[in-house]
mmCIF file with all atom_site columns, C-alpha atoms in Angstrom:
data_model
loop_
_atom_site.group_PDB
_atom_site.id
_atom_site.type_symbol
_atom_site.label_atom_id
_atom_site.label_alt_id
_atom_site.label_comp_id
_atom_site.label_asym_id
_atom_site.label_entity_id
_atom_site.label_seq_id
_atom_site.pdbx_PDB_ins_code
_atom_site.Cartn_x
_atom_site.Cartn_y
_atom_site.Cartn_z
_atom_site.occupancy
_atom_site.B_iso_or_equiv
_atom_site.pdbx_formal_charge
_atom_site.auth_seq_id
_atom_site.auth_comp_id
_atom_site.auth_asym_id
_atom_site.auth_atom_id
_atom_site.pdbx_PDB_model_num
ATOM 1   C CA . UNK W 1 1   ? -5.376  106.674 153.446 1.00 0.00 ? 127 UNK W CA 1
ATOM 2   C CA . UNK W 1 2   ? -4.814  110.533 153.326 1.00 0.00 ? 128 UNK W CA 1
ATOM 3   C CA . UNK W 1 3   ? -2.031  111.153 150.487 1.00 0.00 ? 129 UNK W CA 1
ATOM 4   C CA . UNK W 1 4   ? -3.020  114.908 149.942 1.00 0.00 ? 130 UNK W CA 1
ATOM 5   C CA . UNK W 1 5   ? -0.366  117.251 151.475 1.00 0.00 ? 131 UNK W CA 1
ATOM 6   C CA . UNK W 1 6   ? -3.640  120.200 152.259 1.00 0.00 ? 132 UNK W CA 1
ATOM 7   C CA . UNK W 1 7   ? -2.867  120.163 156.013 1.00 0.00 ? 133 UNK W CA 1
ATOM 8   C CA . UNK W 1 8   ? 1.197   120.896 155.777 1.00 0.00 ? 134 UNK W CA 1
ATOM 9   C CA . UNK W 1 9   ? 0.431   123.441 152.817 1.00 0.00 ? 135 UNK W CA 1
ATOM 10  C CA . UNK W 1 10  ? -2.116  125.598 155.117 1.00 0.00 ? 136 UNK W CA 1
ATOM 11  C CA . UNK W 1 11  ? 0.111   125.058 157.875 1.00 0.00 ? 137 UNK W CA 1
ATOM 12  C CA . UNK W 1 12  ? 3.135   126.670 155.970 1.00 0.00 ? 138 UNK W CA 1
ATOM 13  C CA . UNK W 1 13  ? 1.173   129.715 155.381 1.00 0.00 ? 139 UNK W CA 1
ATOM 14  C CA . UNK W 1 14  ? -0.124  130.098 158.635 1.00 0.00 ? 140 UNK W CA 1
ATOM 15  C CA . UNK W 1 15  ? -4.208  130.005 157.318 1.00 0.00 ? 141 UNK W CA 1
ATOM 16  C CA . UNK W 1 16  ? -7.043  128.118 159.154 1.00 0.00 ? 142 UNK W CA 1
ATOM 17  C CA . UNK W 1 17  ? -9.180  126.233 157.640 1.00 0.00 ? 143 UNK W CA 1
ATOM 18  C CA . UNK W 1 18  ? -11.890 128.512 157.105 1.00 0.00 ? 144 UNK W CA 1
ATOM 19  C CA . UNK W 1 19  ? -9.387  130.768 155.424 1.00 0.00 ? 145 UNK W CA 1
ATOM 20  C CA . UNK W 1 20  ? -8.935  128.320 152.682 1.00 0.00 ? 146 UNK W CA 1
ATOM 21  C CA . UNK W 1 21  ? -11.867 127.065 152.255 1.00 0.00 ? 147 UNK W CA 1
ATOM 22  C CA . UNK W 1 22  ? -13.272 130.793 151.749 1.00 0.00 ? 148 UNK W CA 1
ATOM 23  C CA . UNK W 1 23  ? -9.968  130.942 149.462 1.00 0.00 ? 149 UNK W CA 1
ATOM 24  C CA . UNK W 1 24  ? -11.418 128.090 147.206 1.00 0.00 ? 150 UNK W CA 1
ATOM 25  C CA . UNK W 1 25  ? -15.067 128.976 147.477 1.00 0.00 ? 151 UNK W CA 1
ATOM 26  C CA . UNK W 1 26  ? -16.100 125.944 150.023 1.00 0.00 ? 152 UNK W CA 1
ATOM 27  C CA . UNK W 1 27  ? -17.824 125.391 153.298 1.00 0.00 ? 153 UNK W CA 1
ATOM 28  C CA . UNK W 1 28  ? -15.428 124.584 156.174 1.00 0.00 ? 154 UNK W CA 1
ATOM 29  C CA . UNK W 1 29  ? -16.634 121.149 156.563 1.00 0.00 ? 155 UNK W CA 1
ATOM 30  C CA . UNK W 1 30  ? -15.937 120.202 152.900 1.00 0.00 ? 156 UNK W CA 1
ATOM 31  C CA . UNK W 1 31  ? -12.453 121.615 153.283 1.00 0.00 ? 157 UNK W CA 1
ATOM 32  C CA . UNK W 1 32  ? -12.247 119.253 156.230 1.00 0.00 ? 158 UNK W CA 1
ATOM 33  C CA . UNK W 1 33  ? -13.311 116.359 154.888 1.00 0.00 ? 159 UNK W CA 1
ATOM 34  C CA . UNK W 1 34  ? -10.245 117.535 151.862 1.00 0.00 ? 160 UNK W CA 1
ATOM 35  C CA . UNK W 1 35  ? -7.544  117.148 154.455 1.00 0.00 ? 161 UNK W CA 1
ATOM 36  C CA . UNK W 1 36  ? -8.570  114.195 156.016 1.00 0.00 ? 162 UNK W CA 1
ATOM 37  C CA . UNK W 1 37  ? -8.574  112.429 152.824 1.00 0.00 ? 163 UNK W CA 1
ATOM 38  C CA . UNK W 1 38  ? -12.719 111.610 153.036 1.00 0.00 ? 164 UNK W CA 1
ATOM 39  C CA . UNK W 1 39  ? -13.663 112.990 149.730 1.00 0.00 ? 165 UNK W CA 1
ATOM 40  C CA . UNK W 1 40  ? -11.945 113.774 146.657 1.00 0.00 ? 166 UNK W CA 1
ATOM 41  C CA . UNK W 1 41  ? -11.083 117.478 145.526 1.00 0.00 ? 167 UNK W CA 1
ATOM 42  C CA . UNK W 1 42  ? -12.914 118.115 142.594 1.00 0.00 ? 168 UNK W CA 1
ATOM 43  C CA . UNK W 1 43  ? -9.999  118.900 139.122 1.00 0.00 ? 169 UNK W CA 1
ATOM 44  C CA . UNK W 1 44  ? -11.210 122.622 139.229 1.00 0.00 ? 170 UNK W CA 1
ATOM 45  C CA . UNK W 1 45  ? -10.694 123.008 143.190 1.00 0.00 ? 171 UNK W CA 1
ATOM 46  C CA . UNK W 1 46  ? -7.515  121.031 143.566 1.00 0.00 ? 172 UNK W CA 1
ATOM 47  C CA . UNK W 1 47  ? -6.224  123.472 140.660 1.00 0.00 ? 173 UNK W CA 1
ATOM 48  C CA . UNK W 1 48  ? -7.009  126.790 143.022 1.00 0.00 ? 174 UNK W CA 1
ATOM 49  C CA . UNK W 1 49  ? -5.034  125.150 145.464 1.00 0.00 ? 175 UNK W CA 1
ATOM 50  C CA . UNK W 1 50  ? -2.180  124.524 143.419 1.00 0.00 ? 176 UNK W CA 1
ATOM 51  C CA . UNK W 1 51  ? -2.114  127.983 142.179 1.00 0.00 ? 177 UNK W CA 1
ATOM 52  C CA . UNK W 1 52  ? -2.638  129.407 145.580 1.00 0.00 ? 178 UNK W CA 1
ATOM 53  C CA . UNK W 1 53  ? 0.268   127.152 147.336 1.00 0.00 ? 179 UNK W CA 1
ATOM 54  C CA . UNK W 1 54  ? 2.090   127.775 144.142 1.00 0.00 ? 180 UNK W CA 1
ATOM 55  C CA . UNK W 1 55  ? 2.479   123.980 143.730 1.00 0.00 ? 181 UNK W CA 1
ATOM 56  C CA . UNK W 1 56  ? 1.610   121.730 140.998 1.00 0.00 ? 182 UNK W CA 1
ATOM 57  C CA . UNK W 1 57  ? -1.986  119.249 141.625 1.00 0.00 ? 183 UNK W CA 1
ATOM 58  C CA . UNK W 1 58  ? -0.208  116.391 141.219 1.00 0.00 ? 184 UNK W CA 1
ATOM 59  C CA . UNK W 1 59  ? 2.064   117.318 144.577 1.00 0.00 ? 185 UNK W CA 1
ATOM 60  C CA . UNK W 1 60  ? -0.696  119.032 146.200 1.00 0.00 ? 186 UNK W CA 1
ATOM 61  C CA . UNK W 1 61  ? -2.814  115.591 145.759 1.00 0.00 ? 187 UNK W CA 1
ATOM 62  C CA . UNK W 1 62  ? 0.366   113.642 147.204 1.00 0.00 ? 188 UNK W CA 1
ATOM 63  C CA . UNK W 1 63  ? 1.465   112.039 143.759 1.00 0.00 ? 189 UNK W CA 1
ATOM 64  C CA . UNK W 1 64  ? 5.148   111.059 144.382 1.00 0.00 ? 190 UNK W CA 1
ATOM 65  C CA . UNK W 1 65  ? 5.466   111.521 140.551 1.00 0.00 ? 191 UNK W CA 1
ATOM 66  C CA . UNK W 1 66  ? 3.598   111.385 137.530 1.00 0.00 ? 192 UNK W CA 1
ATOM 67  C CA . UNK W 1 67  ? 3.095   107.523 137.064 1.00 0.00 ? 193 UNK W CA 1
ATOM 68  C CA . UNK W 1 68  ? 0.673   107.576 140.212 1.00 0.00 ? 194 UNK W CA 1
ATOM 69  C CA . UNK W 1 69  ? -1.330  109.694 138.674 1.00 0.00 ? 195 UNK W CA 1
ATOM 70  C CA . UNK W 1 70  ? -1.355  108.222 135.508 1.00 0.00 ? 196 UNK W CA 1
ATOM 71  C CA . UNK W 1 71  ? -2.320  104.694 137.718 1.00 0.00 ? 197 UNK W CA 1
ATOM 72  C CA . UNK W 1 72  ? -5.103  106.450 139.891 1.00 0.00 ? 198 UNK W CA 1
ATOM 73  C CA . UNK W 1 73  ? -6.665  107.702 136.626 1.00 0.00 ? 199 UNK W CA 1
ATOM 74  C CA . UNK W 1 74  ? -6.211  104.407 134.896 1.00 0.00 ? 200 UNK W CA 1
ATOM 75  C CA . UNK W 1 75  ? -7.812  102.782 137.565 1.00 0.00 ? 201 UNK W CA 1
ATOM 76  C CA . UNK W 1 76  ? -10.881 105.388 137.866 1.00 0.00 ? 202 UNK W CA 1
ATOM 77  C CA . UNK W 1 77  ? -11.314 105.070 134.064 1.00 0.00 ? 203 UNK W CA 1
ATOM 78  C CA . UNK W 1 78  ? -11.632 101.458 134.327 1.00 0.00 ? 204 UNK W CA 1
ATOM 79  C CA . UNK W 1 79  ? -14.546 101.641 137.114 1.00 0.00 ? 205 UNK W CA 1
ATOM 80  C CA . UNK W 1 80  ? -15.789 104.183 134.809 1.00 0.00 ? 206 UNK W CA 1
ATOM 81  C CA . UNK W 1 81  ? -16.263 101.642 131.832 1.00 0.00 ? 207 UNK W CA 1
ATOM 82  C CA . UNK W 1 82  ? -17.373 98.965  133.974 1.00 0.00 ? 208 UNK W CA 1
ATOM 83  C CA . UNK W 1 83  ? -20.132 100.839 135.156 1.00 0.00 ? 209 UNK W CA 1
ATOM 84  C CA . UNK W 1 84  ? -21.283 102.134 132.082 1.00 0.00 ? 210 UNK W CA 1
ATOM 85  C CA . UNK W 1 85  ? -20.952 98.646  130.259 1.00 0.00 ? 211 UNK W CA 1
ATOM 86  C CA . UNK W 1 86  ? -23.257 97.988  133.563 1.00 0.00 ? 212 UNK W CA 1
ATOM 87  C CA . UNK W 1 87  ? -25.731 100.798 132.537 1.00 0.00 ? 213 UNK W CA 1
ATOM 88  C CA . UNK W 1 88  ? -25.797 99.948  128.643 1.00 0.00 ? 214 UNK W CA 1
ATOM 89  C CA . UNK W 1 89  ? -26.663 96.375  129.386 1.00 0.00 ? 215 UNK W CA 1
ATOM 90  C CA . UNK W 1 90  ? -29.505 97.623  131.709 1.00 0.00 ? 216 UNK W CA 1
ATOM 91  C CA . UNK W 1 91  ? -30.285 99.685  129.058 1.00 0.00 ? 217 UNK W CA 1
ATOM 92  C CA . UNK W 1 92  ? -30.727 97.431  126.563 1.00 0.00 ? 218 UNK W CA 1
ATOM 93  C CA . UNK W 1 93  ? -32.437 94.890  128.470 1.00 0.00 ? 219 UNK W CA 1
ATOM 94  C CA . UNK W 1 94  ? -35.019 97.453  129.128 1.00 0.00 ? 220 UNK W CA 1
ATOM 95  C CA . UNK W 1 95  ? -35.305 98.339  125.667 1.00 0.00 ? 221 UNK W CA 1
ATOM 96  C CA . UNK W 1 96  ? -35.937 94.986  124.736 1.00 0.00 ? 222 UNK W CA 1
ATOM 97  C CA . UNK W 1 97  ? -38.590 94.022  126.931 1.00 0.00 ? 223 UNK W CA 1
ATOM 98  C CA . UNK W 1 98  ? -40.868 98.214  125.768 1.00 0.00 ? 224 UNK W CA 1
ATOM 99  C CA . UNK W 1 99  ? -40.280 97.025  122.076 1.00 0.00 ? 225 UNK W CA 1
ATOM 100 C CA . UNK W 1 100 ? -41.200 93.381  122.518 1.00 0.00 ? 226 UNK W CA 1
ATOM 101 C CA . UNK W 1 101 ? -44.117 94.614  124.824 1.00 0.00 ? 227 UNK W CA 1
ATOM 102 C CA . UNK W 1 102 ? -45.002 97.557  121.928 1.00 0.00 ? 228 UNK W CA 1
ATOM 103 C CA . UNK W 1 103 ? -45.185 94.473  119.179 1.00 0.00 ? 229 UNK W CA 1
ATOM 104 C CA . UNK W 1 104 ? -47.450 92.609  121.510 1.00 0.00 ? 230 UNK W CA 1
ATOM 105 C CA . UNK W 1 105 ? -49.609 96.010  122.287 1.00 0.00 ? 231 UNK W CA 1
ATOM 106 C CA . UNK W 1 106 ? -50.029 96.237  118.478 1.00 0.00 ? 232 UNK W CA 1
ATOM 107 C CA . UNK W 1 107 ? -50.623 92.774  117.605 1.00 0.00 ? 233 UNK W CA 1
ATOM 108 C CA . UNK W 1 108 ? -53.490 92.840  120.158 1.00 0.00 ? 234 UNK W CA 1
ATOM 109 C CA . UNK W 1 109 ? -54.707 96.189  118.643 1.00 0.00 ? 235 UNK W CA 1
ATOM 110 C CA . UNK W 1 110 ? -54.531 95.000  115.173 1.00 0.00 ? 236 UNK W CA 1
ATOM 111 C CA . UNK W 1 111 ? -56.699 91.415  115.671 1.00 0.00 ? 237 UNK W CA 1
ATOM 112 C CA . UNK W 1 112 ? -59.109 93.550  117.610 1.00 0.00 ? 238 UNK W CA 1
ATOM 113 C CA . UNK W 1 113 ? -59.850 96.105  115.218 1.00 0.00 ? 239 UNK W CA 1
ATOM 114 C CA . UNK W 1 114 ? -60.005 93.963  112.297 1.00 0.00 ? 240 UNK W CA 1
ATOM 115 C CA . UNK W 1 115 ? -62.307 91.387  114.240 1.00 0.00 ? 241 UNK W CA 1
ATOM 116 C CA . UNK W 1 116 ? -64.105 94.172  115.719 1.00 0.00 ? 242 UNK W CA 1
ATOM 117 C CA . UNK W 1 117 ? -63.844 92.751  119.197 1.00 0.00 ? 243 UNK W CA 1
ATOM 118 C CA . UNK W 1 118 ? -62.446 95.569  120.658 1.00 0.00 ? 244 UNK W CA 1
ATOM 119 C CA . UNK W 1 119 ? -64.864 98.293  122.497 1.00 0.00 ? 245 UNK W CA 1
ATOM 120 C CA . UNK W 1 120 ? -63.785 102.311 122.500 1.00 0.00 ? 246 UNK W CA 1
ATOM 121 C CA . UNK W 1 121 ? -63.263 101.877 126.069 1.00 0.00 ? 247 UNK W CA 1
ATOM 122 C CA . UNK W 1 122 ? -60.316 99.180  125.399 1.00 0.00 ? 248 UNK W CA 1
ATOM 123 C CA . UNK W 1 123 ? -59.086 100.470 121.977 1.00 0.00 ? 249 UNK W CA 1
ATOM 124 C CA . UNK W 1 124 ? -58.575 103.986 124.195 1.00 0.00 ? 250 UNK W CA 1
ATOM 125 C CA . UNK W 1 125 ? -56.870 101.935 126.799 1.00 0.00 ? 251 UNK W CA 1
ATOM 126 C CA . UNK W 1 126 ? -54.166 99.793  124.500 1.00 0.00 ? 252 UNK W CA 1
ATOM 127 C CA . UNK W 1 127 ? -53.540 103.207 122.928 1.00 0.00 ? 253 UNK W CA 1
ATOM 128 C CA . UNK W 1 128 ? -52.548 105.010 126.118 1.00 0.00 ? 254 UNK W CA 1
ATOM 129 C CA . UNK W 1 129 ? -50.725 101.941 126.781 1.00 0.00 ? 255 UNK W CA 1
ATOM 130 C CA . UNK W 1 130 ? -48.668 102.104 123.552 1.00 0.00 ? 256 UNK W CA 1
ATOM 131 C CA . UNK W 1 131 ? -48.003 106.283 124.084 1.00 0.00 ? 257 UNK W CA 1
ATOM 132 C CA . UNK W 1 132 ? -46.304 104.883 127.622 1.00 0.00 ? 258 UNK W CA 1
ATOM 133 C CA . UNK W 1 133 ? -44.483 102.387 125.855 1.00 0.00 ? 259 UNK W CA 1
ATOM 134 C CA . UNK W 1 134 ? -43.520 104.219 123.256 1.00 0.00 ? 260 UNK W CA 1
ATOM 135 C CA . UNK W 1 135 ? -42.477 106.815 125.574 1.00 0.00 ? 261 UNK W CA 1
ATOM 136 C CA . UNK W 1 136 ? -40.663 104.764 127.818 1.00 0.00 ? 262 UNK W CA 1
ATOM 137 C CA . UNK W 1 137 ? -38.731 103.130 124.658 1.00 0.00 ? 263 UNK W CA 1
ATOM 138 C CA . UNK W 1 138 ? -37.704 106.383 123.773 1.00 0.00 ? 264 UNK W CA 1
ATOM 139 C CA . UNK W 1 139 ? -35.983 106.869 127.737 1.00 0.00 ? 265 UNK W CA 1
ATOM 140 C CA . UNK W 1 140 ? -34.314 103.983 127.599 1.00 0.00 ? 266 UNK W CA 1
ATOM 141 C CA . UNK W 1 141 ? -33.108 104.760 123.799 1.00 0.00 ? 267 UNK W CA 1
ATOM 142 C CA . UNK W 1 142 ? -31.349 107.415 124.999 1.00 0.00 ? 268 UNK W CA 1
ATOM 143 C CA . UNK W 1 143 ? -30.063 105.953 128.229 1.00 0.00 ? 269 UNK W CA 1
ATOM 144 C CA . UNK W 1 144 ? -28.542 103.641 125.638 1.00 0.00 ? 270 UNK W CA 1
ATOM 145 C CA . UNK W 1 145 ? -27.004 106.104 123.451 1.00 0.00 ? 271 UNK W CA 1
ATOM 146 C CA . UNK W 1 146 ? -25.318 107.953 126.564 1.00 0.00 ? 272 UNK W CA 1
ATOM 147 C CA . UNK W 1 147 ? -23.599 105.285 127.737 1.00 0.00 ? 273 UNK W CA 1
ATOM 148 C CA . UNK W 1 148 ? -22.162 104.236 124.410 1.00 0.00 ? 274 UNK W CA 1
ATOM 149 C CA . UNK W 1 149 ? -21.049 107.806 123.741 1.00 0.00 ? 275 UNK W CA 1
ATOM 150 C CA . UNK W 1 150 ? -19.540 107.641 127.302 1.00 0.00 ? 276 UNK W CA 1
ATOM 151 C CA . UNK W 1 151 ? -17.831 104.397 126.437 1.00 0.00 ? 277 UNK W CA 1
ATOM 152 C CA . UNK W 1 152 ? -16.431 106.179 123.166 1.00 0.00 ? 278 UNK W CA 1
ATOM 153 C CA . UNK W 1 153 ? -15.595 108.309 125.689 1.00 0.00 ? 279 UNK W CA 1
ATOM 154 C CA . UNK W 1 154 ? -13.499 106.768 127.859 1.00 0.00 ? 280 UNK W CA 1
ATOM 155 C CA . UNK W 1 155 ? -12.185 104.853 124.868 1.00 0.00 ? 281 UNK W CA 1
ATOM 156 C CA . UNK W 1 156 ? -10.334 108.077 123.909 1.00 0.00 ? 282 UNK W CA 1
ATOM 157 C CA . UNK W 1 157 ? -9.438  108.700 127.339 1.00 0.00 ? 283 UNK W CA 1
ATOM 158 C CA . UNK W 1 158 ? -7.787  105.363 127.618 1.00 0.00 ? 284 UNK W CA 1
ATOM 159 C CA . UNK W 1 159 ? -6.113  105.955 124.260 1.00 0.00 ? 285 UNK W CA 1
ATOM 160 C CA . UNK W 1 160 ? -4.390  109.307 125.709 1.00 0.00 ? 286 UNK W CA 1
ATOM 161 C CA . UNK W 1 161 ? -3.211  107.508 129.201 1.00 0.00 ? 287 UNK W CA 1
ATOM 162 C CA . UNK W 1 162 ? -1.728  105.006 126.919 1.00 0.00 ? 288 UNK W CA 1
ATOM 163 C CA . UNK W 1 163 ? 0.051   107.532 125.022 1.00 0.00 ? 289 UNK W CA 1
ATOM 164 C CA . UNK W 1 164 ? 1.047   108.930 128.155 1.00 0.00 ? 290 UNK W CA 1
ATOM 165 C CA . UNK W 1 165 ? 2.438   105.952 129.704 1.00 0.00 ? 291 UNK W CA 1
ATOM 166 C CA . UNK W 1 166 ? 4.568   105.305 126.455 1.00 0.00 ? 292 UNK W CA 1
ATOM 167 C CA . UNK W 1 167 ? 5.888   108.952 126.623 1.00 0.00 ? 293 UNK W CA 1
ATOM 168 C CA . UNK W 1 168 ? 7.104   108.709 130.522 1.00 0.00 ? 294 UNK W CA 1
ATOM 169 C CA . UNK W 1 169 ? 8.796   105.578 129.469 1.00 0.00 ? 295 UNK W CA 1
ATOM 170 C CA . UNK W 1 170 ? 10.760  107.268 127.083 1.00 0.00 ? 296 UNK W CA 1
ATOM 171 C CA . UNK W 1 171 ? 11.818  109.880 128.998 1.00 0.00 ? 297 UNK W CA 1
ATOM 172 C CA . UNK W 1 172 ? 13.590  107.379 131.034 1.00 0.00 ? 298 UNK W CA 1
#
């Protein structure tokens, strides 16, 4: 459903689309999809065309009042954390399996050389395999450490909608 109020704000000033959309710095077809309600307004662009409509974003965006917005947001942030709980288990689980796989690698490198069993050829080979392990460890390492600092985040995020929920309540 279209809540954005674009369409009646151009309309009031008498500009086409293209006009606004060279206003904001966007092709006509992305201003289009903006008024039909197809793809979000990025924060940056939905603040030129508050200022230029001399309107606020949250009435611009179609926000009856505050609370919706403070919902909407709510909501987002909670997909947010879901996904990157999503992408720090996936994370993890690969970082398991390149440091049990590395332990393996080394075990296998270690009873080689000390039995000398192992030919140049295949000592070469287990080491290139450990440098892609090792590697690969180190990807999913800090996969794992950007979606914990995103959940820290999103924590504080949370934290300041709360606070902002509790202040709109006492305005009442």
């Amino acid at each position: 459903k279209n809540m954005n109020r674009l369409k009646e704000l151009r309309q009031s000033k008498k500009k086409t689309q293209q006009e606004i959309a060279d206003i904001v710095g966007v092709t006509k077809r992305t201003y289009i999809y903006w008024e039909q309600g197809e793809r979000q307004i990025k924060p940056e662009k939905a603040k030129v065309l508050a200022d230029y409509f001399g309107v606020t974003v949250g009435y611009l965006l179609g926000y009856e009042d505050i609370e919706d917005l403070v919902t909407e947001t709510e909501d987002i942030l909670k997909k947010g954390v879901e996904e990157q709980q999503k992408a720090r288990r996936q994370s993890s689980d690969h970082y398991d399996y390149f440091l049990e796989t590395i332990f393996e690698v080394l075990s296998t490198l270690k009873e080689g050389t000390k039995e000398n069993k192992l030919e140049q050829k295949e000592t070469l080979e287990l080491i290139d395999t450990l440098d892609y392990l090792v590697n690969s460890l180190d990807k999913w390492n800090k996969k794992l450490y950007e979606s914990q600092t995103m959940l820290l985040q999103y924590e504080k995020l949370k934290q300041k909608i709360d606070y902002s929920k509790q202040e709109l309540k006492n305005l009442k």
